[in-house]
Structure formats: C-alpha cells, structure tokens
C-alpha cells in the first residue's frame, strides 16, 4: 500500500501558491481579462466578483474532478459548461436573495462568469486529470490569483478615477480646490488594460522566472 | 482514452441535465420570496429617499423591517388616478408601481397612475409619482416628489440598471439629483413644460432646467424623455388639484 499523501504536501501547496505570482491567471496566462476590464471600476464589486469566481471555480473543479472518469470525452466541454453555468446561476440567485445591493452593482457580470476563460481553462486543463483535493486547491489558488489582480487594478482605478477607496473619499477636498480633477479615463475599460499592462511589466521586471529567453 | 458508446453519452447528458434542472428550480423556488421582498424594499426605500425620509436606516439593526416601518409611518396614503385626473377605486398604487412597465404598455385611457402621499406636519403633503424609461443600455427609473402646489419638485431619486459607469450612471448621484429640488413642472401661464437637462449647464435661475452630465448625453436625454412621458399623464390631475 502506498503511503497516503499529506493534505498539504509541498506539491499541493504549490498548486495554491503558483497562481498568485509565477502563474497568475491574469498577468501570466492572460485569462479572464474581460472581467478584469469590466468590473474593476470600484473595489467593492471587484471583491464580490473575486469571491464569486472563487466559489464557482473551486466547486466546479471538485465536481468535474469527481466526474472525470464518467464524463465521455466527446462531450466534455459541454459538461464543463453545464457545471459552470449551474454554479454561476446559484451564485447569482444567492446574491439576489442575500446581497441585493451588490448583485445590482454587478448586474450582468455575474452571468458573464460563465464565459470567463479562466474557469473553462482550469476545468479542462487540471480538473479533468486530477483528484478532487488537488483540483480544489488549484481552483482556490487560481481564483485567488485572479481576485488579487482584480482588487489591485480596482484600487488604482477607483483611487484615480473617483478619488475614493472602497467608497470612502480619500483625496481631500482641498486638492480639488487646488485644481486636481478625477481622471475620467480611469473609469473606462481601456485604462484597465493599461493598468494590467503596467502590472505585468512590473511583475516581469521583478520575477526572473518570467523573463523569456530570446 | 476510454471509448464510450453513444447510448452512454446520451444517458449521461440526460441524467446530468435532469439533476441540474431539478437543483436550479428548487433553489430558485426557495429563494424567490426573499428576492421579491428585496425588490419591494428597494422600491419603498427609493420612495422614501425622494422625500428625504431615510433617517436612521444606516443605524437600523434590521434594515428591511426598518424600511418597511418607515414606509408605513411616513407614506400616509396612496391612490390611483387616470389620465383625465379622476380617482380610480380598487387599484393598489404600490402594485402598479411594482409592475410599472406592464402598466405603461396599456393605452393611456386605461392606465392607472399611482400617487403616494408623504405627510409631514411642517412641510405639508408631498406627492410622489414613479417614472420609468429607457436609458442607453437598459431601463432607468425613479421617483419624483412634488410639493402640494402640484408644481414644484421637492426631490427626485433616479436609478438605472446598466448605464455607463462614471458617465450615465451618475444620474443616481446627489450631485445630479439635488439640483432638481425647487424646479417647476409648469410655466407661468400654466403649461406643462417638465424639467429639461441642459447640456453645458443650465442658467442658475432657470426654473425648468438642470445641468446635464458631460459624457452622459444619451442617458440625460433619455431621462428627460422619461420625465416628460411619465409626468405628462398626470397633468390633468395636477391641474384639477391646483384650481
């Protein structure tokens, strides 16, 4: 009998940590950019979006991993989509019932989690070939890496675009009196792309593993 | 790769779909009352906001029940009129306000026009009417509170489903809504002129104009149209009350 692998073996921990930096879904794999552009105008919806993706991705990963030997390969993508869509609708319904304000803010974007390529990517690339526990950790790790980036991008966009952080005014009134103005461009999606670009630039500059050899 | 028979593939798909469908409909049924209550409370809160009667909501322990109590205490009366300005018996104003879209699709003569009355011993009665229109990306709606001269706006609340963040979505900020206070619906000779949203900024003493939002022109125009379309049917009633 082979020795049972401990729950938090180095291999499993790696699944959790790698997406936070070396293999970040947004800045390295460049997945899930659409969501990063759309809902990062303010921090609050970004946090809810991050949590929703966390729930959807980790649960879907476990479900697919449990079913992986039963799913006929020919219809596996459809099966994955059905599982994701189910989770997303559940999250949406629960938000509407228990967090109405937030669900109003996120509006259509909760539904759009279904089309988030990150989730499909993890189900197809990882959960189909691994046991439930590693799949769960992989889901958590990737969603955390994704959510972290959303919140970082939202931080800068909210600060520069609206002068607030988490809805609280942080730029003092005297700045505005002295001629400072909120940058309306930060609120529009193109600036999210620019912010993500700058983050990628900084990350690649600091993390040697990501520097490609030419 | 294992080979699955066609029969297996079909049965797998069917079973999966049935399980998912059962789960979702069960959850939807379970959560429905809660969701409907949320929508209702949201509407009550908006009505209260249009007359600035929201004191204490932030500190309230149970936000939902507090809003319901506040609504029951402050909105003393509600009734339904028709476009000729006559009272209609037997219709519930709040039920119409909840399904305003369906009501607005009916021909004008058959439409019920809900009015809510906020009574205040100091400021006198104020009359609140719901409005609904099409914005740039989705519906926009709101509540207009009118003083007991049936002419001067005492407050407005606007909301939207999907207007552009930072541009059209600014219609629900105080910065946009506050200037509506004190604007007049009728001109000096008593004609209905509604309130217009002026691009480039309204004159400070213009009784019928407020500042538009730069970059939010389409939403602002839609809002202007919404005000005109939804307030116009009330004109006969307002005029009757004025005389």
PDB file of N, CA and C in Angstrom, chain A residues 38 41 67 69-75 78-79 82-83 85-86 89-90 92-101 104 107 187-188, chain B residues 1-6 8-9 12-13 16-17 20 23-24 27-28 31 34-35 38-39 42 45 63 141 161-162 164-167:
ATOM      1  N   UNK A  38     -14.106  44.900 -16.984  1.00  0.00           N
ATOM      2  CA  UNK A  38     -15.475  45.378 -16.823  1.00  0.00           C
ATOM      3  C   UNK A  38     -15.788  45.823 -15.401  1.00  0.00           C
ATOM      4  N   UNK A  41     -13.967  49.041 -11.813  1.00  0.00           N
ATOM      5  CA  UNK A  41     -14.080  50.486 -11.619  1.00  0.00           C
ATOM      6  C   UNK A  41     -14.031  50.829 -10.141  1.00  0.00           C
ATOM      7  N   UNK A  67     -16.280  13.680 -11.364  1.00  0.00           N
ATOM      8  CA  UNK A  67     -16.939  13.045 -12.511  1.00  0.00           C
ATOM      9  C   UNK A  67     -15.946  12.655 -13.596  1.00  0.00           C
ATOM     10  N   UNK A  69     -13.916  10.458 -14.477  1.00  0.00           N
ATOM     11  CA  UNK A  69     -13.832   9.137 -15.123  1.00  0.00           C
ATOM     12  C   UNK A  69     -15.148   8.777 -15.812  1.00  0.00           C
ATOM     13  N   UNK A  70     -16.227   9.527 -15.486  1.00  0.00           N
ATOM     14  CA  UNK A  70     -17.531   9.222 -16.066  1.00  0.00           C
ATOM     15  C   UNK A  70     -17.840  10.061 -17.296  1.00  0.00           C
ATOM     16  N   UNK A  71     -17.159  11.215 -17.401  1.00  0.00           N
ATOM     17  CA  UNK A  71     -17.511  12.141 -18.479  1.00  0.00           C
ATOM     18  C   UNK A  71     -16.985  11.620 -19.810  1.00  0.00           C
ATOM     19  N   UNK A  72     -17.884  11.401 -20.779  1.00  0.00           N
ATOM     20  CA  UNK A  72     -17.417  10.973 -22.103  1.00  0.00           C
ATOM     21  C   UNK A  72     -16.597  12.092 -22.743  1.00  0.00           C
ATOM     22  N   UNK A  73     -15.384  11.794 -23.203  1.00  0.00           N
ATOM     23  CA  UNK A  73     -14.515  12.856 -23.726  1.00  0.00           C
ATOM     24  C   UNK A  73     -15.173  13.662 -24.834  1.00  0.00           C
ATOM     25  N   UNK A  74     -16.042  13.017 -25.604  1.00  0.00           N
ATOM     26  CA  UNK A  74     -16.602  13.739 -26.751  1.00  0.00           C
ATOM     27  C   UNK A  74     -17.512  14.885 -26.340  1.00  0.00           C
ATOM     28  N   UNK A  75     -18.118  14.787 -25.164  1.00  0.00           N
ATOM     29  CA  UNK A  75     -18.983  15.899 -24.770  1.00  0.00           C
ATOM     30  C   UNK A  75     -18.450  16.607 -23.519  1.00  0.00           C
ATOM     31  N   UNK A  78     -19.078  20.478 -23.130  1.00  0.00           N
ATOM     32  CA  UNK A  78     -20.463  20.813 -22.806  1.00  0.00           C
ATOM     33  C   UNK A  78     -20.740  20.526 -21.337  1.00  0.00           C
ATOM     34  N   UNK A  79     -20.251  19.376 -20.873  1.00  0.00           N
ATOM     35  CA  UNK A  79     -20.482  19.015 -19.477  1.00  0.00           C
ATOM     36  C   UNK A  79     -19.849  20.075 -18.571  1.00  0.00           C
ATOM     37  N   UNK A  82     -22.012  23.112 -18.507  1.00  0.00           N
ATOM     38  CA  UNK A  82     -23.238  22.934 -17.714  1.00  0.00           C
ATOM     39  C   UNK A  82     -22.912  23.105 -16.233  1.00  0.00           C
ATOM     40  N   UNK A  83     -21.811  22.508 -15.796  1.00  0.00           N
ATOM     41  CA  UNK A  83     -21.452  22.610 -14.379  1.00  0.00           C
ATOM     42  C   UNK A  83     -21.165  24.063 -14.007  1.00  0.00           C
ATOM     43  N   UNK A  85     -22.189  26.813 -15.542  1.00  0.00           N
ATOM     44  CA  UNK A  85     -23.405  27.623 -15.627  1.00  0.00           C
ATOM     45  C   UNK A  85     -24.284  27.396 -14.401  1.00  0.00           C
ATOM     46  N   UNK A  86     -24.374  26.150 -13.953  1.00  0.00           N
ATOM     47  CA  UNK A  86     -25.177  25.859 -12.760  1.00  0.00           C
ATOM     48  C   UNK A  86     -24.654  26.632 -11.558  1.00  0.00           C
ATOM     49  N   UNK A  89     -25.371  30.378 -11.836  1.00  0.00           N
ATOM     50  CA  UNK A  89     -26.758  30.745 -11.566  1.00  0.00           C
ATOM     51  C   UNK A  89     -27.039  30.664 -10.071  1.00  0.00           C
ATOM     52  N   UNK A  90     -26.480  29.628  -9.422  1.00  0.00           N
ATOM     53  CA  UNK A  90     -26.658  29.524  -7.972  1.00  0.00           C
ATOM     54  C   UNK A  90     -26.107  30.757  -7.277  1.00  0.00           C
ATOM     55  N   UNK A  92     -25.618  33.708  -8.493  1.00  0.00           N
ATOM     56  CA  UNK A  92     -26.428  34.866  -8.839  1.00  0.00           C
ATOM     57  C   UNK A  92     -27.714  34.909  -8.003  1.00  0.00           C
ATOM     58  N   UNK A  93     -28.378  33.762  -7.907  1.00  0.00           N
ATOM     59  CA  UNK A  93     -29.625  33.695  -7.135  1.00  0.00           C
ATOM     60  C   UNK A  93     -29.373  34.018  -5.668  1.00  0.00           C
ATOM     61  N   UNK A  94     -28.275  33.481  -5.140  1.00  0.00           N
ATOM     62  CA  UNK A  94     -27.986  33.704  -3.725  1.00  0.00           C
ATOM     63  C   UNK A  94     -27.655  35.181  -3.489  1.00  0.00           C
ATOM     64  N   UNK A  95     -26.902  35.783  -4.400  1.00  0.00           N
ATOM     65  CA  UNK A  95     -26.605  37.212  -4.262  1.00  0.00           C
ATOM     66  C   UNK A  95     -27.892  38.032  -4.294  1.00  0.00           C
ATOM     67  N   UNK A  96     -28.786  37.682  -5.226  1.00  0.00           N
ATOM     68  CA  UNK A  96     -30.042  38.446  -5.322  1.00  0.00           C
ATOM     69  C   UNK A  96     -30.870  38.338  -4.057  1.00  0.00           C
ATOM     70  N   UNK A  97     -30.751  37.186  -3.376  1.00  0.00           N
ATOM     71  CA  UNK A  97     -31.568  36.989  -2.185  1.00  0.00           C
ATOM     72  C   UNK A  97     -30.913  37.594  -0.953  1.00  0.00           C
ATOM     73  N   UNK A  98     -29.597  37.481  -0.849  1.00  0.00           N
ATOM     74  CA  UNK A  98     -28.944  37.875   0.403  1.00  0.00           C
ATOM     75  C   UNK A  98     -28.048  39.098   0.284  1.00  0.00           C
ATOM     76  N   UNK A  99     -27.644  39.481  -0.926  1.00  0.00           N
ATOM     77  CA  UNK A  99     -26.789  40.671  -1.073  1.00  0.00           C
ATOM     78  C   UNK A  99     -27.295  41.472  -2.255  1.00  0.00           C
ATOM     79  N   UNK A 100     -28.515  41.987  -2.091  1.00  0.00           N
ATOM     80  CA  UNK A 100     -29.222  42.607  -3.210  1.00  0.00           C
ATOM     81  C   UNK A 100     -28.460  43.793  -3.786  1.00  0.00           C
ATOM     82  N   UNK A 101     -27.927  44.651  -2.890  1.00  0.00           N
ATOM     83  CA  UNK A 101     -27.216  45.851  -3.331  1.00  0.00           C
ATOM     84  C   UNK A 101     -26.065  45.477  -4.260  1.00  0.00           C
ATOM     85  N   UNK A 104     -27.036  44.135  -7.607  1.00  0.00           N
ATOM     86  CA  UNK A 104     -27.439  45.194  -8.532  1.00  0.00           C
ATOM     87  C   UNK A 104     -26.211  45.799  -9.201  1.00  0.00           C
ATOM     88  N   UNK A 107     -24.729  43.361 -11.664  1.00  0.00           N
ATOM     89  CA  UNK A 107     -25.722  43.128 -12.716  1.00  0.00           C
ATOM     90  C   UNK A 107     -25.323  41.994 -13.650  1.00  0.00           C
ATOM     91  N   UNK A 187     -11.996  55.458 -15.471  1.00  0.00           N
ATOM     92  CA  UNK A 187     -13.242  54.731 -15.261  1.00  0.00           C
ATOM     93  C   UNK A 187     -13.572  53.850 -16.467  1.00  0.00           C
ATOM     94  N   UNK A 188     -13.031  54.226 -17.620  1.00  0.00           N
ATOM     95  CA  UNK A 188     -13.366  53.497 -18.844  1.00  0.00           C
ATOM     96  C   UNK A 188     -12.473  52.263 -19.004  1.00  0.00           C
TER      97      UNK A 188
ATOM     98  N   UNK B   1      -7.548   6.664 -24.162  1.00  0.00           N
ATOM     99  CA  UNK B   1      -8.859   7.225 -23.847  1.00  0.00           C
ATOM    100  C   UNK B   1      -9.924   6.140 -23.940  1.00  0.00           C
ATOM    101  N   UNK B   2     -10.774   6.085 -22.901  1.00  0.00           N
ATOM    102  CA  UNK B   2     -11.829   5.070 -22.928  1.00  0.00           C
ATOM    103  C   UNK B   2     -12.848   5.406 -24.007  1.00  0.00           C
ATOM    104  N   UNK B   3     -13.401   4.326 -24.581  1.00  0.00           N
ATOM    105  CA  UNK B   3     -14.418   4.570 -25.596  1.00  0.00           C
ATOM    106  C   UNK B   3     -15.797   4.432 -24.977  1.00  0.00           C
ATOM    107  N   UNK B   4     -16.634   5.461 -25.138  1.00  0.00           N
ATOM    108  CA  UNK B   4     -17.985   5.405 -24.586  1.00  0.00           C
ATOM    109  C   UNK B   4     -18.967   5.186 -25.720  1.00  0.00           C
ATOM    110  N   UNK B   5     -19.986   4.375 -25.456  1.00  0.00           N
ATOM    111  CA  UNK B   5     -20.989   4.146 -26.502  1.00  0.00           C
ATOM    112  C   UNK B   5     -21.885   5.371 -26.627  1.00  0.00           C
ATOM    113  N   UNK B   6     -22.541   5.470 -27.764  1.00  0.00           N
ATOM    114  CA  UNK B   6     -23.452   6.597 -27.972  1.00  0.00           C
ATOM    115  C   UNK B   6     -24.554   6.600 -26.930  1.00  0.00           C
ATOM    116  N   UNK B   8     -24.402   5.544 -23.912  1.00  0.00           N
ATOM    117  CA  UNK B   8     -23.879   6.062 -22.648  1.00  0.00           C
ATOM    118  C   UNK B   8     -23.811   7.587 -22.692  1.00  0.00           C
ATOM    119  N   UNK B   9     -23.339   8.116 -23.813  1.00  0.00           N
ATOM    120  CA  UNK B   9     -23.196   9.567 -23.925  1.00  0.00           C
ATOM    121  C   UNK B   9     -24.553  10.249 -23.768  1.00  0.00           C
ATOM    122  N   UNK B  12     -25.792   9.873 -20.168  1.00  0.00           N
ATOM    123  CA  UNK B  12     -25.022  10.726 -19.273  1.00  0.00           C
ATOM    124  C   UNK B  12     -25.520  12.167 -19.366  1.00  0.00           C
ATOM    125  N   UNK B  13     -25.670  12.642 -20.608  1.00  0.00           N
ATOM    126  CA  UNK B  13     -26.114  14.018 -20.814  1.00  0.00           C
ATOM    127  C   UNK B  13     -27.498  14.222 -20.217  1.00  0.00           C
ATOM    128  N   UNK B  16     -27.438  14.223 -16.366  1.00  0.00           N
ATOM    129  CA  UNK B  16     -26.799  15.454 -15.884  1.00  0.00           C
ATOM    130  C   UNK B  16     -27.767  16.635 -15.951  1.00  0.00           C
ATOM    131  N   UNK B  17     -28.433  16.748 -17.113  1.00  0.00           N
ATOM    132  CA  UNK B  17     -29.331  17.885 -17.296  1.00  0.00           C
ATOM    133  C   UNK B  17     -30.498  17.823 -16.315  1.00  0.00           C
ATOM    134  N   UNK B  20     -29.276  18.848 -12.835  1.00  0.00           N
ATOM    135  CA  UNK B  20     -29.026  20.295 -12.778  1.00  0.00           C
ATOM    136  C   UNK B  20     -30.342  21.065 -12.755  1.00  0.00           C
ATOM    137  N   UNK B  23     -32.085  20.809  -9.384  1.00  0.00           N
ATOM    138  CA  UNK B  23     -31.371  21.601  -8.379  1.00  0.00           C
ATOM    139  C   UNK B  23     -31.689  23.089  -8.533  1.00  0.00           C
ATOM    140  N   UNK B  24     -31.596  23.584  -9.782  1.00  0.00           N
ATOM    141  CA  UNK B  24     -31.777  25.020 -10.000  1.00  0.00           C
ATOM    142  C   UNK B  24     -33.203  25.457  -9.717  1.00  0.00           C
ATOM    143  N   UNK B  27     -33.756  25.610  -5.949  1.00  0.00           N
ATOM    144  CA  UNK B  27     -33.124  26.780  -5.324  1.00  0.00           C
ATOM    145  C   UNK B  27     -33.879  28.056  -5.682  1.00  0.00           C
ATOM    146  N   UNK B  28     -34.262  28.173  -6.965  1.00  0.00           N
ATOM    147  CA  UNK B  28     -34.960  29.381  -7.399  1.00  0.00           C
ATOM    148  C   UNK B  28     -36.271  29.533  -6.633  1.00  0.00           C
ATOM    149  N   UNK B  31     -35.607  30.633  -2.993  1.00  0.00           N
ATOM    150  CA  UNK B  31     -35.111  31.984  -2.765  1.00  0.00           C
ATOM    151  C   UNK B  31     -36.060  33.064  -3.265  1.00  0.00           C
ATOM    152  N   UNK B  34     -37.586  35.714  -0.850  1.00  0.00           N
ATOM    153  CA  UNK B  34     -36.559  36.643  -0.382  1.00  0.00           C
ATOM    154  C   UNK B  34     -36.217  37.676  -1.441  1.00  0.00           C
ATOM    155  N   UNK B  35     -36.085  37.208  -2.685  1.00  0.00           N
ATOM    156  CA  UNK B  35     -35.706  38.127  -3.761  1.00  0.00           C
ATOM    157  C   UNK B  35     -36.802  39.141  -4.020  1.00  0.00           C
ATOM    158  N   UNK B  38     -36.767  41.754  -1.430  1.00  0.00           N
ATOM    159  CA  UNK B  38     -35.678  42.712  -1.666  1.00  0.00           C
ATOM    160  C   UNK B  38     -36.094  43.797  -2.649  1.00  0.00           C
ATOM    161  N   UNK B  39     -36.747  43.352  -3.748  1.00  0.00           N
ATOM    162  CA  UNK B  39     -37.155  44.311  -4.771  1.00  0.00           C
ATOM    163  C   UNK B  39     -38.169  45.296  -4.194  1.00  0.00           C
ATOM    164  N   UNK B  42     -36.515  47.722  -1.858  1.00  0.00           N
ATOM    165  CA  UNK B  42     -35.766  48.675  -2.667  1.00  0.00           C
ATOM    166  C   UNK B  42     -36.678  49.801  -3.159  1.00  0.00           C
ATOM    167  N   UNK B  45     -37.692  52.021  -0.312  1.00  0.00           N
ATOM    168  CA  UNK B  45     -36.571  52.878   0.075  1.00  0.00           C
ATOM    169  C   UNK B  45     -36.433  54.050  -0.900  1.00  0.00           C
ATOM    170  N   UNK B  63     -32.378  46.172   8.631  1.00  0.00           N
ATOM    171  CA  UNK B  63     -32.597  47.198   7.627  1.00  0.00           C
ATOM    172  C   UNK B  63     -33.969  47.029   6.964  1.00  0.00           C
ATOM    173  N   UNK B 141     -35.127  54.396 -14.016  1.00  0.00           N
ATOM    174  CA  UNK B 141     -36.384  54.661 -13.334  1.00  0.00           C
ATOM    175  C   UNK B 141     -36.153  55.610 -12.173  1.00  0.00           C
ATOM    176  N   UNK B 161     -30.221  50.459 -14.481  1.00  0.00           N
ATOM    177  CA  UNK B 161     -29.780  49.063 -14.434  1.00  0.00           C
ATOM    178  C   UNK B 161     -28.356  48.931 -14.955  1.00  0.00           C
ATOM    179  N   UNK B 162     -28.035  49.628 -16.032  1.00  0.00           N
ATOM    180  CA  UNK B 162     -26.754  49.324 -16.671  1.00  0.00           C
ATOM    181  C   UNK B 162     -26.155  50.523 -17.398  1.00  0.00           C
ATOM    182  N   UNK B 164     -23.563  53.548 -18.363  1.00  0.00           N
ATOM    183  CA  UNK B 164     -22.096  53.525 -18.364  1.00  0.00           C
ATOM    184  C   UNK B 164     -21.539  54.020 -17.025  1.00  0.00           C
ATOM    185  N   UNK B 165     -20.720  53.207 -16.364  1.00  0.00           N
ATOM    186  CA  UNK B 165     -20.163  53.643 -15.081  1.00  0.00           C
ATOM    187  C   UNK B 165     -19.384  54.944 -15.238  1.00  0.00           C
ATOM    188  N   UNK B 166     -19.613  55.871 -14.324  1.00  0.00           N
ATOM    189  CA  UNK B 166     -18.855  57.116 -14.342  1.00  0.00           C
ATOM    190  C   UNK B 166     -19.449  58.163 -15.265  1.00  0.00           C
ATOM    191  N   UNK B 167     -20.295  57.768 -16.212  1.00  0.00           N
ATOM    192  CA  UNK B 167     -20.901  58.755 -17.110  1.00  0.00           C
ATOM    193  C   UNK B 167     -22.405  58.764 -16.880  1.00  0.00           C
TER     194      UNK B 167
END
